[in-house]
CSV table of C-alpha atoms in Angstrom, one decimal:
chain,number,residue,atom,x,y,z
I,1,MET,CA,41.7,-11.6,-97.8
I,2,SER,CA,39.2,-11.3,-95.5
I,3,LEU,CA,35.9,-10.2,-96.7
I,4,PRO,CA,34.6,-6.9,-94.6
I,5,ILE,CA,31.6,-7.7,-91.8
I,6,LEU,CA,28.7,-7.2,-91.4
I,7,PHE,CA,25.7,-6.9,-87.9
I,8,TYR,CA,22.4,-7.1,-87.5
I,9,PRO,CA,20.2,-7.5,-84.9
I,10,GLU,CA,18.2,-11.1,-84.1
I,11,GLY,CA,14.5,-11.0,-85.6
I,12,THR,CA,14.9,-9.0,-88.2
I,13,VAL,CA,12.7,-10.2,-90.7
I,14,GLY,CA,13.5,-11.5,-94.2
I,15,ALA,CA,17.6,-11.1,-93.3
I,16,SER,CA,19.2,-14.9,-93.0
I,17,GLU,CA,17.3,-15.2,-96.3
I,18,ILE,CA,18.0,-11.7,-98.6
I,19,PHE,CA,21.3,-11.7,-96.9
I,20,SER,CA,22.1,-15.0,-97.8
I,21,HIS,CA,22.9,-13.6,-101.4
I,22,PHE,CA,25.8,-11.2,-100.5
I,23,ARG,CA,29.1,-12.9,-101.5
I,24,ASN,CA,31.2,-10.3,-100.7
I,25,LEU,CA,30.5,-9.6,-96.9
I,26,ASP,CA,30.5,-11.7,-94.0
I,27,VAL,CA,27.0,-12.1,-92.8
I,28,ARG,CA,26.5,-12.5,-88.9
I,29,SER,CA,23.8,-12.5,-86.2
I,30,TYR,CA,23.5,-10.6,-82.8
I,31,PRO,CA,21.3,-9.7,-79.8
I,32,ALA,CA,18.9,-6.6,-80.8
I,33,LYS,CA,19.9,-6.1,-77.4
I,34,SER,CA,23.7,-6.6,-77.3
I,35,PRO,CA,25.4,-4.5,-80.1
I,36,GLU,CA,28.5,-3.8,-78.1
I,37,GLU,CA,29.7,-7.0,-78.0
I,38,ILE,CA,30.0,-7.4,-81.2
I,39,GLU,CA,33.3,-4.9,-81.5
I,40,LYS,CA,35.9,-7.1,-80.3
I,41,PHE,CA,35.2,-8.9,-84.0
I,42,LYS,CA,35.6,-5.1,-85.9
I,43,PRO,CA,32.9,-5.3,-88.2
I,44,THR,CA,32.7,-3.4,-91.3
I,45,VAL,CA,28.2,-2.8,-91.2
I,46,LEU,CA,26.5,-2.6,-88.0
I,47,ILE,CA,22.7,-2.8,-88.8
I,48,ALA,CA,20.7,-1.5,-85.0
I,49,ASN,CA,17.7,-1.2,-84.9
I,50,THR,CA,16.3,3.2,-83.4
I,51,ARG,CA,17.4,2.2,-79.7
I,52,LEU,CA,20.9,2.6,-81.1
I,53,LYS,CA,21.5,6.7,-80.9
I,54,VAL,CA,24.0,7.4,-83.6
I,55,ASN,CA,25.8,9.7,-82.1
I,56,ARG,CA,29.6,10.4,-81.8
I,57,GLU,CA,30.2,8.0,-78.4
I,58,THR,CA,29.3,6.0,-80.7
I,59,CYS,CA,31.6,6.0,-83.4
I,60,ARG,CA,33.3,5.7,-80.6
I,61,ALA,CA,32.6,2.5,-79.6
I,62,PHE,CA,32.4,0.7,-83.5
I,63,PRO,CA,35.4,2.4,-84.5
I,64,SER,CA,36.1,-0.7,-87.1
I,65,VAL,CA,32.4,0.4,-88.2
I,66,LYS,CA,32.0,3.1,-91.0
I,67,ILE,CA,28.5,2.1,-92.3
I,68,PHE,CA,26.2,2.0,-89.6
I,69,ALA,CA,22.1,1.8,-91.5
I,70,THR,CA,18.7,0.5,-90.2
I,71,VAL,CA,15.4,-1.4,-92.2
I,72,SER,CA,14.0,1.3,-90.6
I,73,SER,CA,13.0,4.8,-92.0
I,74,GLY,CA,13.3,6.7,-88.7
I,75,THR,CA,16.2,8.9,-88.7
I,76,ASP,CA,15.4,11.0,-85.6
I,77,HIS,CA,18.1,8.9,-83.4
I,78,VAL,CA,21.4,9.6,-85.8
I,79,ASN,CA,23.9,13.2,-85.0
I,80,PHE,CA,25.1,13.2,-89.1
I,81,SER,CA,26.8,16.1,-87.6
I,82,ASP,CA,28.6,14.4,-85.8
I,83,LEU,CA,29.0,11.7,-88.4
I,84,LYS,CA,30.1,13.9,-90.4
I,85,LYS,CA,33.0,14.6,-88.0
I,86,GLU,CA,33.7,10.9,-87.6
I,87,SER,CA,33.7,10.3,-91.4
I,88,ARG,CA,30.9,7.7,-90.9
I,89,VAL,CA,27.5,6.2,-93.0
I,90,PHE,CA,24.1,6.3,-92.7
I,91,ILE,CA,21.6,4.3,-94.6
I,92,ASN,CA,17.7,3.4,-94.0
I,93,SER,CA,14.5,2.6,-95.6
I,94,PRO,CA,12.6,5.5,-95.8
I,95,GLY,CA,9.2,5.1,-96.8
I,96,SER,CA,9.5,1.2,-96.3
I,97,ASN,CA,6.9,1.2,-93.9
I,98,ALA,CA,4.4,4.2,-94.9
I,99,GLY,CA,1.8,1.0,-96.2
I,100,SER,CA,1.6,-0.9,-93.3
I,101,VAL,CA,1.7,1.9,-90.8
I,102,ALA,CA,-0.8,3.5,-93.2
I,103,GLU,CA,-3.2,-0.4,-92.9
I,104,TYR,CA,-2.7,0.0,-88.6
I,105,CYS,CA,-4.7,3.4,-89.2
I,106,TRP,CA,-6.8,2.4,-91.0
I,107,VAL,CA,-8.3,-0.7,-89.5
I,108,SER,CA,-8.3,2.1,-86.2
I,109,LEU,CA,-10.9,3.8,-88.6
I,110,LEU,CA,-12.4,0.4,-88.4
I,111,HIS,CA,-11.9,0.0,-84.6
I,112,PHE,CA,-14.9,2.9,-83.7
I,113,PHE,CA,-16.8,3.4,-87.1
I,114,SER,CA,-18.4,1.9,-89.7
I,115,GLU,CA,-17.0,2.6,-94.3
I,116,GLU,CA,-20.4,4.0,-94.1
I,117,GLU,CA,-20.0,6.2,-90.9
I,118,LEU,CA,-16.6,7.3,-92.2
I,119,ARG,CA,-17.4,8.7,-95.9
I,120,LYS,CA,-19.9,11.2,-93.9
I,121,LYS,CA,-16.9,12.1,-91.8
I,122,ASN,CA,-13.4,13.5,-93.4
I,123,VAL,CA,-9.8,12.5,-92.5
I,124,GLY,CA,-7.8,15.9,-91.6
I,125,ILE,CA,-3.6,14.0,-92.3
I,126,ILE,CA,-0.8,16.0,-91.1
I,127,GLY,CA,2.0,15.3,-92.3
I,128,PHE,CA,1.8,14.3,-96.5
I,129,GLY,CA,5.0,12.4,-97.0
I,130,ASN,CA,5.1,8.2,-97.9
I,131,THR,CA,2.8,7.4,-94.7
I,132,GLY,CA,0.6,10.5,-95.1
I,133,LYS,CA,0.1,10.3,-99.2
I,134,MET,CA,-0.3,5.5,-98.3
I,135,PHE,CA,-3.2,6.8,-95.9
I,136,GLY,CA,-4.7,8.8,-97.7
I,137,LYS,CA,-4.5,6.1,-101.4
I,138,ILE,CA,-6.2,4.0,-98.7
I,139,LEU,CA,-8.9,6.6,-97.9
I,140,GLU,CA,-9.5,7.4,-101.7
I,141,GLY,CA,-9.9,3.6,-102.5
I,142,LYS,CA,-13.0,3.9,-99.5
I,143,ASN,CA,-14.4,6.2,-101.3
I,144,ILE,CA,-13.8,8.8,-97.6
I,145,PRO,CA,-12.5,13.0,-98.0
I,146,TYR,CA,-9.5,13.7,-96.2
I,147,VAL,CA,-7.9,16.6,-96.2
I,148,TYR,CA,-3.5,17.9,-94.8
I,149,ASN,CA,-1.7,19.7,-93.8
I,150,ASP,CA,1.6,19.8,-94.8
I,151,PRO,CA,4.4,23.2,-95.3
I,152,PHE,CA,6.3,20.9,-97.6
I,153,ILE,CA,3.6,20.7,-100.1
I,154,LYS,CA,2.0,24.2,-101.7
I,155,ASP,CA,-0.2,21.5,-103.5
I,156,ARG,CA,-4.1,21.7,-101.5
I,157,SER,CA,-2.8,21.6,-98.3
I,158,VAL,CA,-4.3,23.5,-95.8
I,159,PRO,CA,-3.9,25.1,-92.6
I,160,LEU,CA,-3.6,23.1,-89.3
I,161,ASP,CA,-6.1,24.9,-88.0
I,162,GLU,CA,-8.7,23.2,-90.3
I,163,ILE,CA,-7.3,20.1,-89.9
I,164,LEU,CA,-7.9,20.5,-86.2
I,165,LYS,CA,-11.4,20.8,-87.3
I,166,CYS,CA,-12.5,17.5,-89.3
I,167,ALA,CA,-13.9,13.9,-87.2
I,168,ILE,CA,-10.3,12.1,-87.5
I,169,VAL,CA,-7.0,13.2,-87.1
I,170,SER,CA,-4.0,11.5,-87.9
I,171,LEU,CA,-0.6,12.7,-86.9
I,172,HIS,CA,2.1,11.7,-89.5
I,173,VAL,CA,5.0,13.6,-90.0
I,174,PRO,CA,8.8,12.7,-88.9
I,175,LEU,CA,10.3,13.9,-86.0
I,176,THR,CA,12.2,17.5,-86.0
I,177,SER,CA,13.2,20.4,-83.7
I,178,ASP,CA,14.9,22.3,-86.1
I,179,GLY,CA,14.0,23.5,-89.6
I,180,PRO,CA,11.9,25.7,-90.8
I,181,TYR,CA,8.9,23.7,-89.4
I,182,PRO,CA,10.1,21.4,-86.5
I,183,THR,CA,7.6,18.4,-85.6
I,184,THR,CA,9.1,18.7,-81.5
I,185,ASN,CA,5.7,19.3,-80.0
I,186,LEU,CA,3.4,20.8,-82.9
I,187,LEU,CA,0.5,19.6,-81.4
I,188,ASP,CA,0.1,21.9,-78.1
I,189,LYS,CA,-2.7,22.7,-75.6
I,190,ASP,CA,-4.2,25.5,-77.2
I,191,LYS,CA,-3.9,23.1,-80.2
I,192,ILE,CA,-6.1,20.0,-78.8
I,193,SER,CA,-8.5,22.0,-77.1
I,194,LYS,CA,-9.9,23.1,-81.0
I,195,LEU,CA,-10.2,19.4,-81.3
I,196,LYS,CA,-14.3,17.9,-81.5
I,197,GLU,CA,-16.4,15.9,-79.2
I,198,GLY,CA,-16.3,12.8,-81.0
I,199,THR,CA,-12.8,13.5,-82.8
I,200,LEU,CA,-11.1,10.0,-83.0
I,201,LEU,CA,-6.9,11.6,-82.8
I,202,LEU,CA,-3.9,8.7,-84.2
I,203,ASN,CA,0.0,8.9,-83.3
I,204,THR,CA,1.0,6.7,-85.0
I,205,SER,CA,4.5,9.1,-86.2
I,206,ARG,CA,6.7,10.3,-82.5
I,207,GLY,CA,6.0,10.2,-79.0
I,208,GLU,CA,6.7,13.6,-78.9
I,209,VAL,CA,4.7,16.0,-81.7
I,210,TRP,CA,3.1,17.2,-78.4
I,211,SER,CA,5.0,17.2,-74.7
I,212,GLU,CA,3.8,15.5,-70.9
I,213,GLU,CA,2.1,18.0,-70.0
I,214,THR,CA,-0.1,18.1,-73.9
I,215,PHE,CA,-0.4,14.8,-73.3
I,216,GLN,CA,-1.8,14.1,-70.4
I,217,THR,CA,-5.1,17.2,-71.4
I,218,ILE,CA,-4.8,14.5,-74.3
I,219,LEU,CA,-6.3,12.1,-71.8
I,220,ALA,CA,-8.4,13.8,-69.3
I,221,ARG,CA,-10.0,14.8,-72.5
I,222,LYS,CA,-12.7,11.1,-72.2
I,223,ASP,CA,-15.2,13.3,-74.8
I,224,LEU,CA,-11.9,12.0,-77.6
I,225,PHE,CA,-10.9,8.6,-79.2
I,226,LYS,CA,-7.3,7.8,-79.4
I,227,VAL,CA,-5.0,5.0,-81.4
I,228,MET,CA,-1.7,5.5,-80.7
I,229,ASP,CA,1.6,3.5,-81.4
I,230,VAL,CA,4.3,6.0,-80.1
I,231,PHE,CA,5.1,7.3,-76.4
I,232,SER,CA,6.6,10.1,-74.7
I,233,PRO,CA,9.2,8.7,-73.1
I,234,GLU,CA,8.5,5.5,-74.0
I,235,PRO,CA,8.1,3.2,-73.1
I,236,PRO,CA,5.5,4.9,-70.3
I,237,LYS,CA,5.6,3.1,-67.4
I,238,GLY,CA,4.1,4.3,-64.0
I,239,LYS,CA,1.5,6.4,-63.1
I,240,ILE,CA,0.7,7.4,-66.6
I,241,ALA,CA,1.3,3.5,-67.5
I,242,GLU,CA,-1.7,3.6,-65.2
I,243,GLN,CA,-3.9,5.6,-66.2
I,244,MET,CA,-3.6,5.0,-69.9
I,245,ALA,CA,-5.0,1.4,-68.7
I,246,SER,CA,-8.2,2.1,-67.4
I,247,LEU,CA,-9.0,5.2,-70.5
I,248,GLU,CA,-12.2,4.0,-72.8
I,249,ASN,CA,-12.2,5.1,-76.1
I,250,SER,CA,-8.9,4.2,-76.7
I,251,ILE,CA,-6.6,2.2,-77.9
I,252,PHE,CA,-2.3,1.1,-77.1
I,253,THR,CA,-0.2,-0.9,-79.7
I,254,PRO,CA,3.1,-0.8,-78.3
I,255,HIS,CA,5.6,0.7,-81.6
I,256,ILE,CA,4.2,-1.6,-83.3
I,257,ALA,CA,2.8,-0.1,-86.2
I,258,GLY,CA,5.4,-0.4,-89.5
I,259,TYR,CA,5.6,-3.6,-88.0
I,260,SER,CA,3.0,-6.0,-90.3
I,261,GLN,CA,5.7,-8.3,-92.7
I,262,LEU,CA,5.6,-6.2,-95.7
I,263,GLY,CA,6.3,-3.8,-93.9
I,264,ARG,CA,9.3,-5.6,-92.4
I,265,LEU,CA,9.7,-6.9,-94.9
I,266,LEU,CA,10.7,-4.5,-97.4
I,267,GLY,CA,12.4,-2.4,-95.3
I,268,THR,CA,15.5,-5.2,-94.5
I,269,TYR,CA,15.2,-5.6,-98.4
I,270,ARG,CA,15.8,-1.8,-99.4
I,271,LEU,CA,18.5,-1.4,-97.5
I,272,ALA,CA,20.2,-5.1,-98.8
I,273,GLU,CA,19.5,-3.2,-102.6
I,274,LYS,CA,21.7,-0.7,-100.9
I,275,LEU,CA,24.5,-2.6,-99.9
I,276,CYS,CA,24.3,-4.4,-103.4
I,277,ILE,CA,25.8,-1.7,-104.5
I,278,LEU,CA,27.8,-0.6,-102.1
I,279,TYR,CA,29.6,-3.6,-101.9
I,280,LYS,CA,28.8,-5.1,-105.9
I,281,GLU,CA,27.0,-7.3,-105.3
I,282,SER,CA,24.1,-9.2,-107.8
I,283,PRO,CA,21.6,-8.0,-107.8
I,284,LEU,CA,19.0,-9.4,-105.6
I,285,PRO,CA,15.3,-11.6,-106.0
I,286,PRO,CA,12.3,-9.6,-106.4
I,287,LEU,CA,11.1,-9.0,-103.5
I,288,SER,CA,8.2,-11.2,-104.2
I,289,GLU,CA,10.2,-13.7,-103.4
I,290,PHE,CA,11.0,-13.4,-100.1
I,291,LEU,CA,7.3,-12.9,-98.7
I,292,LYS,CA,5.3,-15.5,-96.9
I,293,SER,CA,1.1,-16.3,-97.7
I,294,ASN,CA,0.8,-18.2,-93.8
I,295,GLN,CA,1.0,-15.5,-91.0
I,296,PRO,CA,0.2,-15.8,-87.0
I,297,ILE,CA,-1.9,-13.2,-86.8
I,298,SER,CA,-3.6,-10.3,-89.5
I,299,THR,CA,-4.0,-7.0,-89.6
I,300,GLU,CA,-7.1,-6.6,-89.8
I,301,THR,CA,-8.0,-8.0,-86.1
I,302,PHE,CA,-4.5,-8.0,-84.7
I,303,LEU,CA,-5.5,-3.8,-82.4
I,304,LYS,CA,-7.8,-5.6,-79.4
I,305,GLU,CA,-5.6,-7.7,-78.5
I,306,GLU,CA,-2.4,-5.9,-78.9
I,307,ASP,CA,-4.3,-3.2,-76.6
I,308,ARG,CA,-5.5,-6.0,-74.1
I,309,ASN,CA,-2.0,-7.1,-73.5
I,310,LEU,CA,-0.3,-3.7,-73.4
I,311,ARG,CA,-2.4,-2.4,-70.9
I,312,ASP,CA,-2.3,-5.9,-68.7
I,313,SER,CA,1.1,-5.7,-68.2
I,314,TRP,CA,0.5,-2.0,-66.9
I,315,LYS,CA,-2.1,-3.6,-64.6
I,316,ASN,CA,0.6,-5.8,-64.0
I,317,GLN,CA,3.6,-2.8,-63.4
I,318,ASP,CA,5.2,-5.1,-66.1
I,319,TRP,CA,7.3,-1.8,-67.1
I,320,GLU,CA,9.2,-4.5,-70.2
I,321,TYR,CA,7.5,-6.1,-72.3
I,322,PHE,CA,6.4,-2.8,-73.9
I,323,GLU,CA,9.9,-3.7,-75.3
I,324,ARG,CA,9.8,-7.9,-75.5
I,325,ARG,CA,6.4,-7.5,-77.8
I,326,ARG,CA,8.1,-4.8,-79.8
I,327,ASN,CA,11.7,-6.4,-80.5
I,328,SER,CA,10.3,-10.5,-80.3
I,329,TYR,CA,7.2,-9.2,-81.9
I,330,PRO,CA,5.8,-12.4,-85.0
I,331,VAL,CA,5.1,-11.4,-88.4
I,332,ARG,CA,1.5,-10.3,-89.3
I,333,LYS,CA,-0.2,-10.2,-92.3
I,334,ASP,CA,-1.4,-6.9,-94.4
I,335,LEU,CA,-4.8,-6.1,-96.1
I,336,GLY,CA,-2.7,-6.4,-99.3
I,337,LEU,CA,-4.0,-2.5,-99.6
I,338,SER,CA,-1.0,-0.6,-99.8
I,339,ASP,CA,0.4,0.0,-103.7
I,340,LEU,CA,4.1,-1.0,-102.0
I,341,TYR,CA,3.1,-4.4,-103.5
């Protein structure tokens, strides 16, 4: 009897090594941009990146797939109502890249300020989930004060207006459009106007947390420092990308904040752990067995180069560079400030 087939995107960090321990699944890879090519093999498990919208149409395009999955934490590309109606399952790896994003944010602060200067400032964190908490732990370890706003965590949460008074404002919210506290267009022009001159604004969550009009307002404010890893629409193209290409006091990167070695490897590993349970596989070796010490780039030094290369692509109207870099990103060595080790 043939085994259920699992397909994963080529380039998924650690996938070949980790999935090689499976005995009850037939594991295969596919080109990340071409998931439609695998339908003829009748896969049971389809792992894809978050660019694949998982909805009714996707379910019907892949009738054999029982489990859709991603090695990332994001779920805003998934229509869970459609999945339920189609009797399909979705699994992900929440929190796997929290340490990676938090370390990205820490290095971003050091791009503009010294540690001594940071101890005299107050950091405001919007969203205190996995990533917000991890960023907070790094700040605590460096004796840098911070406050946070999260309506789902009443303890110590401060009003959003208090966050906007901080010298540094960092966004760590999931993208939601319904429920009691939607985050789509969370920051409008009025809220942005409350940011003081010299504020550093970081967004590593989703570009849709503000409207395109609000984003234009942010870009127009030359008195703000800006660090952005996410955009809306994504990837940026045309006039707005050309505008960002020459913007001073800013860092722009192609949605790779969570793409350190640990952030990517842990996502694959946690997803594999869930599949081990579902398909009665033997327990995996420890995560440490898959970590490699020698990597081509380091979180400590990568920001300037990523920013420069992205700006150059915009100046040359190479609108596809963003996705190319994101989909073929080299393994980035972590700082080791995260307690996920």
